[in-house]
Short mmCIF file of C-alpha atoms and ligand atoms in Angstrom, two decimals:
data_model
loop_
_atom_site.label_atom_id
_atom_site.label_comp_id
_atom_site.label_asym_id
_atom_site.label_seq_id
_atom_site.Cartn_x
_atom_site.Cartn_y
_atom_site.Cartn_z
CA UNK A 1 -1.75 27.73 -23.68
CA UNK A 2 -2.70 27.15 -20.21
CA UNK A 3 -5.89 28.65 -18.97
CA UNK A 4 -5.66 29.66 -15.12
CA UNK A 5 -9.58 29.00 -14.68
CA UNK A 6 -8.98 25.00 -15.65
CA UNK A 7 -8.44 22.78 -12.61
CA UNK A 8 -5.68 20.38 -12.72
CA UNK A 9 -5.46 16.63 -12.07
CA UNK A 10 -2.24 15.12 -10.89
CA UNK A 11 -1.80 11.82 -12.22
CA UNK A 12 1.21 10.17 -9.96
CA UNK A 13 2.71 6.84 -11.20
CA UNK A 14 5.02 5.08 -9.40
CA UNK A 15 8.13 3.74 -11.41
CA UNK A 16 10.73 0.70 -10.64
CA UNK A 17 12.73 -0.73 -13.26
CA UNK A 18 9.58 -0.17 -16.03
CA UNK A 19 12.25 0.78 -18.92
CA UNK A 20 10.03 -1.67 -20.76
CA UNK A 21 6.60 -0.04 -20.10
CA UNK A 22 7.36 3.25 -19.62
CA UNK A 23 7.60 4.54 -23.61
CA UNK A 24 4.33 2.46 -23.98
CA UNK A 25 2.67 4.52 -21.33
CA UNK A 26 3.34 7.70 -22.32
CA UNK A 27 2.97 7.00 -26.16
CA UNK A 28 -0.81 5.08 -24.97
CA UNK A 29 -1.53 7.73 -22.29
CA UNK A 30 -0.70 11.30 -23.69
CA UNK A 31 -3.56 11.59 -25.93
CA UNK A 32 -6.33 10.10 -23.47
CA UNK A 33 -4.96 12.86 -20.95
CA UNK A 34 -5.00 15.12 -23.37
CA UNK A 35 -8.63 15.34 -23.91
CA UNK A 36 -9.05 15.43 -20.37
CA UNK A 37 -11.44 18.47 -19.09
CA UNK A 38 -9.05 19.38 -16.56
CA UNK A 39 -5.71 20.40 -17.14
CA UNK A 40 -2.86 17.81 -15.89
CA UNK A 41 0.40 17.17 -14.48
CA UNK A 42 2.28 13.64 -14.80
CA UNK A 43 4.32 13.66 -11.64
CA UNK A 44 6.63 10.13 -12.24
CA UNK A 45 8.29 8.97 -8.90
CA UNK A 46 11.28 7.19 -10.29
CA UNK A 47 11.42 4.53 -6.98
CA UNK A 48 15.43 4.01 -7.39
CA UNK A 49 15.18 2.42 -10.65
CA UNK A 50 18.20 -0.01 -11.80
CA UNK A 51 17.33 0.09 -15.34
CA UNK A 52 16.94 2.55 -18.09
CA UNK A 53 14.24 4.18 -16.36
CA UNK A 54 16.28 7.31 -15.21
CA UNK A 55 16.75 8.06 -18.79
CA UNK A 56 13.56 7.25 -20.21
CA UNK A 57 12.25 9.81 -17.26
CA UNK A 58 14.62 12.70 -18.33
CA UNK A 59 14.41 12.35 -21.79
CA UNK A 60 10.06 12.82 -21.56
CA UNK A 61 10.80 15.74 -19.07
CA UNK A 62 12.65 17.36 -21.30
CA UNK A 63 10.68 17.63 -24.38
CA UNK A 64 7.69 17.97 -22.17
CA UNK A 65 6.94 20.57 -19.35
CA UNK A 66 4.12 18.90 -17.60
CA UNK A 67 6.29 15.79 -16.81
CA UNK A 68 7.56 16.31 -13.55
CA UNK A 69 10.20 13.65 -12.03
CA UNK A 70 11.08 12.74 -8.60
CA UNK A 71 14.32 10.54 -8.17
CA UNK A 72 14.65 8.46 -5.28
CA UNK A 73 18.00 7.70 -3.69
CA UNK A 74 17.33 3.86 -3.62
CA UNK A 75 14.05 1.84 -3.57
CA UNK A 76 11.64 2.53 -1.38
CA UNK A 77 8.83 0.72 -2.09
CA UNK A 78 5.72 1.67 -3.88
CA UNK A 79 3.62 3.08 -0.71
CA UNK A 80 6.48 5.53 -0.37
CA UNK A 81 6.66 6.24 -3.77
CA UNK A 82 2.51 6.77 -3.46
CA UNK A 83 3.08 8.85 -0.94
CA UNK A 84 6.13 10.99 -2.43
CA UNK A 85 3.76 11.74 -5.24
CA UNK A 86 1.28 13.24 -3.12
CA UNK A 87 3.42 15.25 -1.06
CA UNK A 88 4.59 16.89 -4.84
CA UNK A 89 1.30 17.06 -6.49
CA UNK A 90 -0.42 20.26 -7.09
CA UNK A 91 -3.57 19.60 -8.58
CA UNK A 92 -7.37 19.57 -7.54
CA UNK A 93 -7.15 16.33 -7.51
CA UNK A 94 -4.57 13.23 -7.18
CA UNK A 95 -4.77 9.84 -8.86
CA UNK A 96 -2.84 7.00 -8.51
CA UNK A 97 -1.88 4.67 -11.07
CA UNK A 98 0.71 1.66 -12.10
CA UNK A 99 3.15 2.68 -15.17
CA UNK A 100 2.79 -0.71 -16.31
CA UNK A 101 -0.94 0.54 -18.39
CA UNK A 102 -2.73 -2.11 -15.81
CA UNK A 103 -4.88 0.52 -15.02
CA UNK A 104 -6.00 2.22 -17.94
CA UNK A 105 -5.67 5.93 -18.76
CA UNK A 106 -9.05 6.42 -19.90
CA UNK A 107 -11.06 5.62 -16.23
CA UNK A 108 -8.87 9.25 -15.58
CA UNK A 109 -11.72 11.13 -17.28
CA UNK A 110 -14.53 8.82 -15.30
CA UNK A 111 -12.90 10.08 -11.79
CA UNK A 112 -12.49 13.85 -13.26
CA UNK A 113 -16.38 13.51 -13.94
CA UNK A 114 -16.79 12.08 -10.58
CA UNK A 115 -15.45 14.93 -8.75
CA UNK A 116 -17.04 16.77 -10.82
CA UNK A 117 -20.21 15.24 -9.68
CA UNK A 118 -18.99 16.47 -5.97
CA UNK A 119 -16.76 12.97 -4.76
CA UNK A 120 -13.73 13.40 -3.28
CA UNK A 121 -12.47 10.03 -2.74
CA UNK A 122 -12.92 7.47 -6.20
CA UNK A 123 -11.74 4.10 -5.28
CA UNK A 124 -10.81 1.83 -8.77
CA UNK A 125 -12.24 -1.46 -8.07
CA UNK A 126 -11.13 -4.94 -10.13
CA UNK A 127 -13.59 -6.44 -11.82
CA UNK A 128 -11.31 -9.11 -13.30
CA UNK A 129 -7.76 -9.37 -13.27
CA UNK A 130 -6.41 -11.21 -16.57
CA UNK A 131 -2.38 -10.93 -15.42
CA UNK A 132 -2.75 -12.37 -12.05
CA UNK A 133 -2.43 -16.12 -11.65
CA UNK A 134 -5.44 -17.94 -9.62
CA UNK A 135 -3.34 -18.50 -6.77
CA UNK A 136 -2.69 -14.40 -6.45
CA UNK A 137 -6.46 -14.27 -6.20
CA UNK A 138 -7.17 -16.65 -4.11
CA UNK A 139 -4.51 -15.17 -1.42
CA UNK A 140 -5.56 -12.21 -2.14
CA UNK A 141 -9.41 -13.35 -1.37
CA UNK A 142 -8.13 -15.09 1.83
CA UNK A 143 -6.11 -12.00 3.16
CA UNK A 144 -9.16 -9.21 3.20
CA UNK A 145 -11.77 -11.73 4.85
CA UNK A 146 -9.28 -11.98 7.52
CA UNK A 147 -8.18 -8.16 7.61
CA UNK A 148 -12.28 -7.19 7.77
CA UNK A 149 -12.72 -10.33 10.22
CA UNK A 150 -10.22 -9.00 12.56
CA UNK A 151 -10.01 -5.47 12.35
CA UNK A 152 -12.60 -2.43 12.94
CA UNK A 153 -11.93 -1.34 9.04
CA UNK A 154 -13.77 -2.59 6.30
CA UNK A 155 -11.59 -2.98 3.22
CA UNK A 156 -13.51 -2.84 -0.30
CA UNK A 157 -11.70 -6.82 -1.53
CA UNK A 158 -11.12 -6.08 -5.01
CA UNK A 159 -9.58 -2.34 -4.23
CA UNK A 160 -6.16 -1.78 -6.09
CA UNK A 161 -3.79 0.89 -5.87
CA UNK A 162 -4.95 3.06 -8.52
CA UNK A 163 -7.58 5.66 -6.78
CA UNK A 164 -7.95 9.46 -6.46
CA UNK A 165 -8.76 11.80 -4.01
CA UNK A 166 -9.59 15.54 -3.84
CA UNK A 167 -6.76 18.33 -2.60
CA UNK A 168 -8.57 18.66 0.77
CA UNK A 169 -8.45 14.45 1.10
CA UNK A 170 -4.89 14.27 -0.21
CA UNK A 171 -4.06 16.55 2.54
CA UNK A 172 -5.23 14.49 5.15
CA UNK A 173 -3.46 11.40 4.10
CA UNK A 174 -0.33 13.31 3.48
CA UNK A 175 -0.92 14.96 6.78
CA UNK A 176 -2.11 12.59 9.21
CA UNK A 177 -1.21 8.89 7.57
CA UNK A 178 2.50 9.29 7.69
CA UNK A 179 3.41 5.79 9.23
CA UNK A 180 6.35 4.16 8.37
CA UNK A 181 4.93 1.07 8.05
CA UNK A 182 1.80 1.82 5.62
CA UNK A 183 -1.19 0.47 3.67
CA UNK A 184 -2.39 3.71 1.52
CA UNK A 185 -5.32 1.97 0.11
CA UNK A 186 -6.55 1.17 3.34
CA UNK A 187 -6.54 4.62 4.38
CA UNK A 188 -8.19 5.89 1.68
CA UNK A 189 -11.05 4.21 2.54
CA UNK A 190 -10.98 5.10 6.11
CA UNK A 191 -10.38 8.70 6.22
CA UNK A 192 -14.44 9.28 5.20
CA UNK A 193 -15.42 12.10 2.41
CA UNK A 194 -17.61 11.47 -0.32
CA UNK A 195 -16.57 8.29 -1.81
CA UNK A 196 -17.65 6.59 -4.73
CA UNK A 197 -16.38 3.41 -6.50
CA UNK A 198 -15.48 2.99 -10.01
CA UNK A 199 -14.90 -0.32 -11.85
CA UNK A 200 -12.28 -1.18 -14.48
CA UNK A 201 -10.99 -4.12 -15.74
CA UNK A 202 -7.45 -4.33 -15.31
CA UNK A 203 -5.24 -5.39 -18.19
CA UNK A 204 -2.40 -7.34 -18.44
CA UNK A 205 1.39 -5.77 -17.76
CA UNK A 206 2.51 -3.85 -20.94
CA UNK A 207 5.86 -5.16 -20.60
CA UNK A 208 8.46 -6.38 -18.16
CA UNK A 209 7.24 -8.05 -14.93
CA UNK A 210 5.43 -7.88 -11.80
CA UNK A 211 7.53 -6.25 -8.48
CA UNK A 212 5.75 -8.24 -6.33
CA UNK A 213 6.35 -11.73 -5.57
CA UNK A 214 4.28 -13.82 -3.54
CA UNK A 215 6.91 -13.82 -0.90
CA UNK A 216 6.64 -10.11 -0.43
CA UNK A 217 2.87 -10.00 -0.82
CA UNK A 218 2.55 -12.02 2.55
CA UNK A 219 5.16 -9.83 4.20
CA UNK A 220 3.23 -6.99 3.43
CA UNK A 221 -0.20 -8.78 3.83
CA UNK A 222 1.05 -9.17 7.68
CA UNK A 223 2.48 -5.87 7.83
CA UNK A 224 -1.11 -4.41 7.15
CA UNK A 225 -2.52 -6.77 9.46
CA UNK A 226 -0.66 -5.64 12.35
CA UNK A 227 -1.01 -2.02 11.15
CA UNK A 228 -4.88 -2.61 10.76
CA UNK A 229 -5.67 -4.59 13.99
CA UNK A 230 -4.18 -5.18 17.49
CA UNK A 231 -6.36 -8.43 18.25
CA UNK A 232 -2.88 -10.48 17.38
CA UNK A 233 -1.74 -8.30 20.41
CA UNK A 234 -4.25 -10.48 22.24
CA UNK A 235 -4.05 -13.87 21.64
CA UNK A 236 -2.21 -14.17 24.59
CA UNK A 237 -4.62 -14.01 26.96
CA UNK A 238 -7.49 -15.93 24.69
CA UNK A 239 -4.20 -19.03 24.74
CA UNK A 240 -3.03 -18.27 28.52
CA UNK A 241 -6.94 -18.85 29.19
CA UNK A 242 -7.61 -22.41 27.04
CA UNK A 243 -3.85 -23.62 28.19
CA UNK A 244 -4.89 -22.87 31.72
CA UNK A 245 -8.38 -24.59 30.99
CA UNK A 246 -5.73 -28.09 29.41
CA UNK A 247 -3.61 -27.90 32.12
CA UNK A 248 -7.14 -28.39 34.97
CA UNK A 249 -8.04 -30.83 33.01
CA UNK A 250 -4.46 -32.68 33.01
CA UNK A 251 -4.21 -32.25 36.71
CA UNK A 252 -7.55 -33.92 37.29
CA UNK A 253 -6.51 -36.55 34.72
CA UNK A 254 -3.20 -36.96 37.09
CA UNK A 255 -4.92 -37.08 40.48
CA UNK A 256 -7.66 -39.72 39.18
CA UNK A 257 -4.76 -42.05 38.07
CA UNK A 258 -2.86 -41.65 41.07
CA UNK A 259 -6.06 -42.26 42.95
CA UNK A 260 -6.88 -45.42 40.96
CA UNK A 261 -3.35 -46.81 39.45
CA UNK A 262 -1.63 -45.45 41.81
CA UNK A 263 1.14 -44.60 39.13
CA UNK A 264 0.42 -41.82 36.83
CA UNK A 265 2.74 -41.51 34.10
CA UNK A 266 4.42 -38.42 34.71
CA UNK A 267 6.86 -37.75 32.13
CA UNK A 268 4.76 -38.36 29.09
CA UNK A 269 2.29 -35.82 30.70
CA UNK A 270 5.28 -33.28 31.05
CA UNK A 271 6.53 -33.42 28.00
CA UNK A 272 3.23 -32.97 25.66
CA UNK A 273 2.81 -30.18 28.25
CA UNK A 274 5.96 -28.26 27.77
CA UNK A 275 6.05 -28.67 24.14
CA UNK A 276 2.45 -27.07 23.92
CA UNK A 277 3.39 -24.43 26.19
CA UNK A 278 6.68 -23.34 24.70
CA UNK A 279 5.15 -23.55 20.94
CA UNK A 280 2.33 -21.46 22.34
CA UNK A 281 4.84 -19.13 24.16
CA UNK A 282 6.83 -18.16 21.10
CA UNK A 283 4.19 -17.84 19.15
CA UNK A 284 2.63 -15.07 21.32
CA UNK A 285 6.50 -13.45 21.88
CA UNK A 286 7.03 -13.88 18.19
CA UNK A 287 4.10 -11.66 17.77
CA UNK A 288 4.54 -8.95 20.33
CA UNK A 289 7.91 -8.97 18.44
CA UNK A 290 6.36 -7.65 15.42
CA UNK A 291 4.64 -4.82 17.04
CA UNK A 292 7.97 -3.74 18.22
CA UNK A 293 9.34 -3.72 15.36
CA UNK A 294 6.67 -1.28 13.93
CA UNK A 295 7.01 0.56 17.43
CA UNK A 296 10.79 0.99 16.62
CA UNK A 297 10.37 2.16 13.25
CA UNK A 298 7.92 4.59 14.38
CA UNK A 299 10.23 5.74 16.83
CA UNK A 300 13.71 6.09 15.41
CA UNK A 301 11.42 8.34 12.58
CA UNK A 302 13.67 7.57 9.51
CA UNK A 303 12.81 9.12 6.07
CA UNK A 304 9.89 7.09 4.36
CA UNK A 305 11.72 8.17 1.71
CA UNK A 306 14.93 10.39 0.40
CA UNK A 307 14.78 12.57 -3.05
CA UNK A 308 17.89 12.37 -4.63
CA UNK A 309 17.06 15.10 -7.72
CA UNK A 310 13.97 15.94 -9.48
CA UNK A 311 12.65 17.77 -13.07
CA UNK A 312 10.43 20.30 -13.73
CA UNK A 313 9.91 20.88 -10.28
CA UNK A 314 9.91 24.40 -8.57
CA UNK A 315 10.89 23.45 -5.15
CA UNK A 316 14.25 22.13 -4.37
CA UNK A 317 15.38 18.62 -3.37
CA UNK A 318 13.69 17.62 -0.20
CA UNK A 319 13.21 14.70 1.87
CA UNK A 320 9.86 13.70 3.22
CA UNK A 321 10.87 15.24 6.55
CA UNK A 322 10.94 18.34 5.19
CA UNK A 323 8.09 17.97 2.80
CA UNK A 324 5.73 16.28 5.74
CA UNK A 325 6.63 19.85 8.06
CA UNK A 326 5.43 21.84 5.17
CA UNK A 327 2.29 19.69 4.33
CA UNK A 328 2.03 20.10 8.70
CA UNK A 329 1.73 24.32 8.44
N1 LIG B 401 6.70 -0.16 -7.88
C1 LIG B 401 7.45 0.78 -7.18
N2 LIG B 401 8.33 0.35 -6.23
C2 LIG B 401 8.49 -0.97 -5.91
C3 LIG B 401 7.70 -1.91 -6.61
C4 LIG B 401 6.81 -1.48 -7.58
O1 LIG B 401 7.34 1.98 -7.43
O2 LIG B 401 9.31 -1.28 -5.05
C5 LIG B 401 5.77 0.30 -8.92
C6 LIG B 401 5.85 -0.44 -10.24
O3 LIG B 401 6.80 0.15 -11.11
C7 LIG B 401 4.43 -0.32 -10.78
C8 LIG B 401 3.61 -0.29 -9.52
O4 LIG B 401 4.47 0.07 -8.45
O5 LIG B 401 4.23 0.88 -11.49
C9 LIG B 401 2.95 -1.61 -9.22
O6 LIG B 401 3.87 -2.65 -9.27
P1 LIG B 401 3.59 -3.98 -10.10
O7 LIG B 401 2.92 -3.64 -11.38
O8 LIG B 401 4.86 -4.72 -10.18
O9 LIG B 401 2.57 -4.75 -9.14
P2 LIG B 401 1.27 -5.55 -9.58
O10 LIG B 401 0.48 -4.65 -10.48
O11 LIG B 401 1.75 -6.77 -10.27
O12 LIG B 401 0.56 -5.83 -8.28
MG1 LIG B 402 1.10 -3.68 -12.14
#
């Protein structure tokens, strides 16, 4: 059935307790892949799934040989999950996408034509997004003015998670953006290529609910900051410079009194100046704090994630150790 002269799209979607979505998905998405020109793979990445997922998975890659299945040991996290499914997929081309239908199946046969067209790198942008709440947007908003203020990137606002990139692209990412703590779709706009954006709308969530909570979109909004930009790095100096600027202008304050009262009152002065200084001081430490801890992930060089079994897959179990030294040779 298969011809060898097709190419073949790997469509990766990232999985975490979707028991809900994930017969929806398949049922909704087989057909529109199917009358894909290129040939295709659906590589899952089962992110350590608490529900039925597991099941779901191996039941579809059973009755279906071009359903391939990673199992994680434990949850990850969707970037690792992302990147899993890149170090596994074997097509022409990789796309992203949520299992939850938000981004639909059919803007797979816009990117195809896209590479076609010679584009390596096909960024999804939102136009509209129905399931998010206004106050999702609105961070969301706030968080890339300050990301493109403060660092030398420039993030497209509106891009999501669902993009694709060419082999020789997905090689670079899988090669060279291996840091522990990660922000794919930044990268993907920063590594260069021919790049093109596509719109869709996205949809709400088939079923079940959103992973991520407002709580974990600022940790990871902060995460990317510090992963983006090192200008945090430097607010030290810009604060040691306008405290040392206060503390002039307090000391001529204090002489002048003394000079005129004769009494300046020192211990009002010393505490508003201690309590600005120590706020400031943790602050800063607080911050330098952060780096370390991405310094000390970096460095200890855990897994960014661990494969507990697969399906349909040739190779055998592997961890992203081993799978980053062969994407390395
Ligand atoms: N996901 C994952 N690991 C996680 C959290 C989420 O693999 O730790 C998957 C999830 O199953 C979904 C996709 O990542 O397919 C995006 O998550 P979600 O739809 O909850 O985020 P939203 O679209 O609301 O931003
Ligand atoms: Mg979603």
């Amino acid at each position: 059935m298969e011809q060898k002269d097709r190419k073949k799209i790997s469509i990766v979607i990232s999985v975490y307790n979707e028991e809900k979505a994930l017969a929806e998905f398949y049922r909704e998405a087989r057909p529109v892949f199917d009358a894909l020109a290129w040939e295709y793979e659906l590589l899952f990445v089962n992110d350590g799934s608490t529900d039925g997922s597991r099941r779901i998975l191996e039941e579809l890659a059973a009755k279906d040989r071009r359903i391939r299945v990673i199992h994680f040991s434990r949850n990850f996290g969707h970037e690792a999950a992302m990147l899993a499914g890149l170090d596994h997929a074997s097509g022409d081309g990789v796309v992203c996408m949520d299992a939850d239908l938000q981004h639909p199946p059919e803007c797979v046969a816009d990117i195809i034509e896209k590479f076609e067209e010679g584009f390596e790198v096909v960024n999804m942008v939102r136009t509209r997004n129905r399931s998010a709440g206004w106050l999702k947007n609105v961070t969301s908003a706030a968080f890339y003015r300050v990301l493109n203020g403060i660092s030398d990137v420039r993030l497209e606002p509106n891009a999501s998670d669902f993009f694709a990139v060419k082999a020789n692209a997905a090689q670079v990412l899988r090669r060279n953006y291996r840091e522990k703590v990660r922000f794919l779709r930044g990268y993907v706009q920063n590594i260069g290529f021919a790049r093109t954006n596509l719109t869709y709308e996205a949809r709400p969530r088939v079923a079940g609910e959103s992973k991520y909570s407002i709580r974990k979109l600022f940790k990871f909004s902060i995460n990317t900051i510090l992963c983006f930009s090192d200008l945090p790095l430097k607010l030290g100096i810009y604060s040691g410079m306008i405290v040392g600027f206060l503390g002039l202008l307090v000391m001529v304050n204090t002489i002048y009194e003394w000079a005129v009262h004769g009494t300046p009152n020192g211990y009002a002065t010393i505490v508003v100046l201690l309590c600005f200084m120590f706020a400031m001081l943790f602050v800063i430490v607080g911050i330098i704090g952060e780096y370390i801890a991405i310094l000390f992930a970096e460095l200890k060089d855990r897994p960014i994630y661990i494969i507990h079994d697969t399906q349909n897959m040739e190779e055998t179990e592997q961890t992203d150790q081993t799978a980053g030294e062969a994407a390395r040779k």
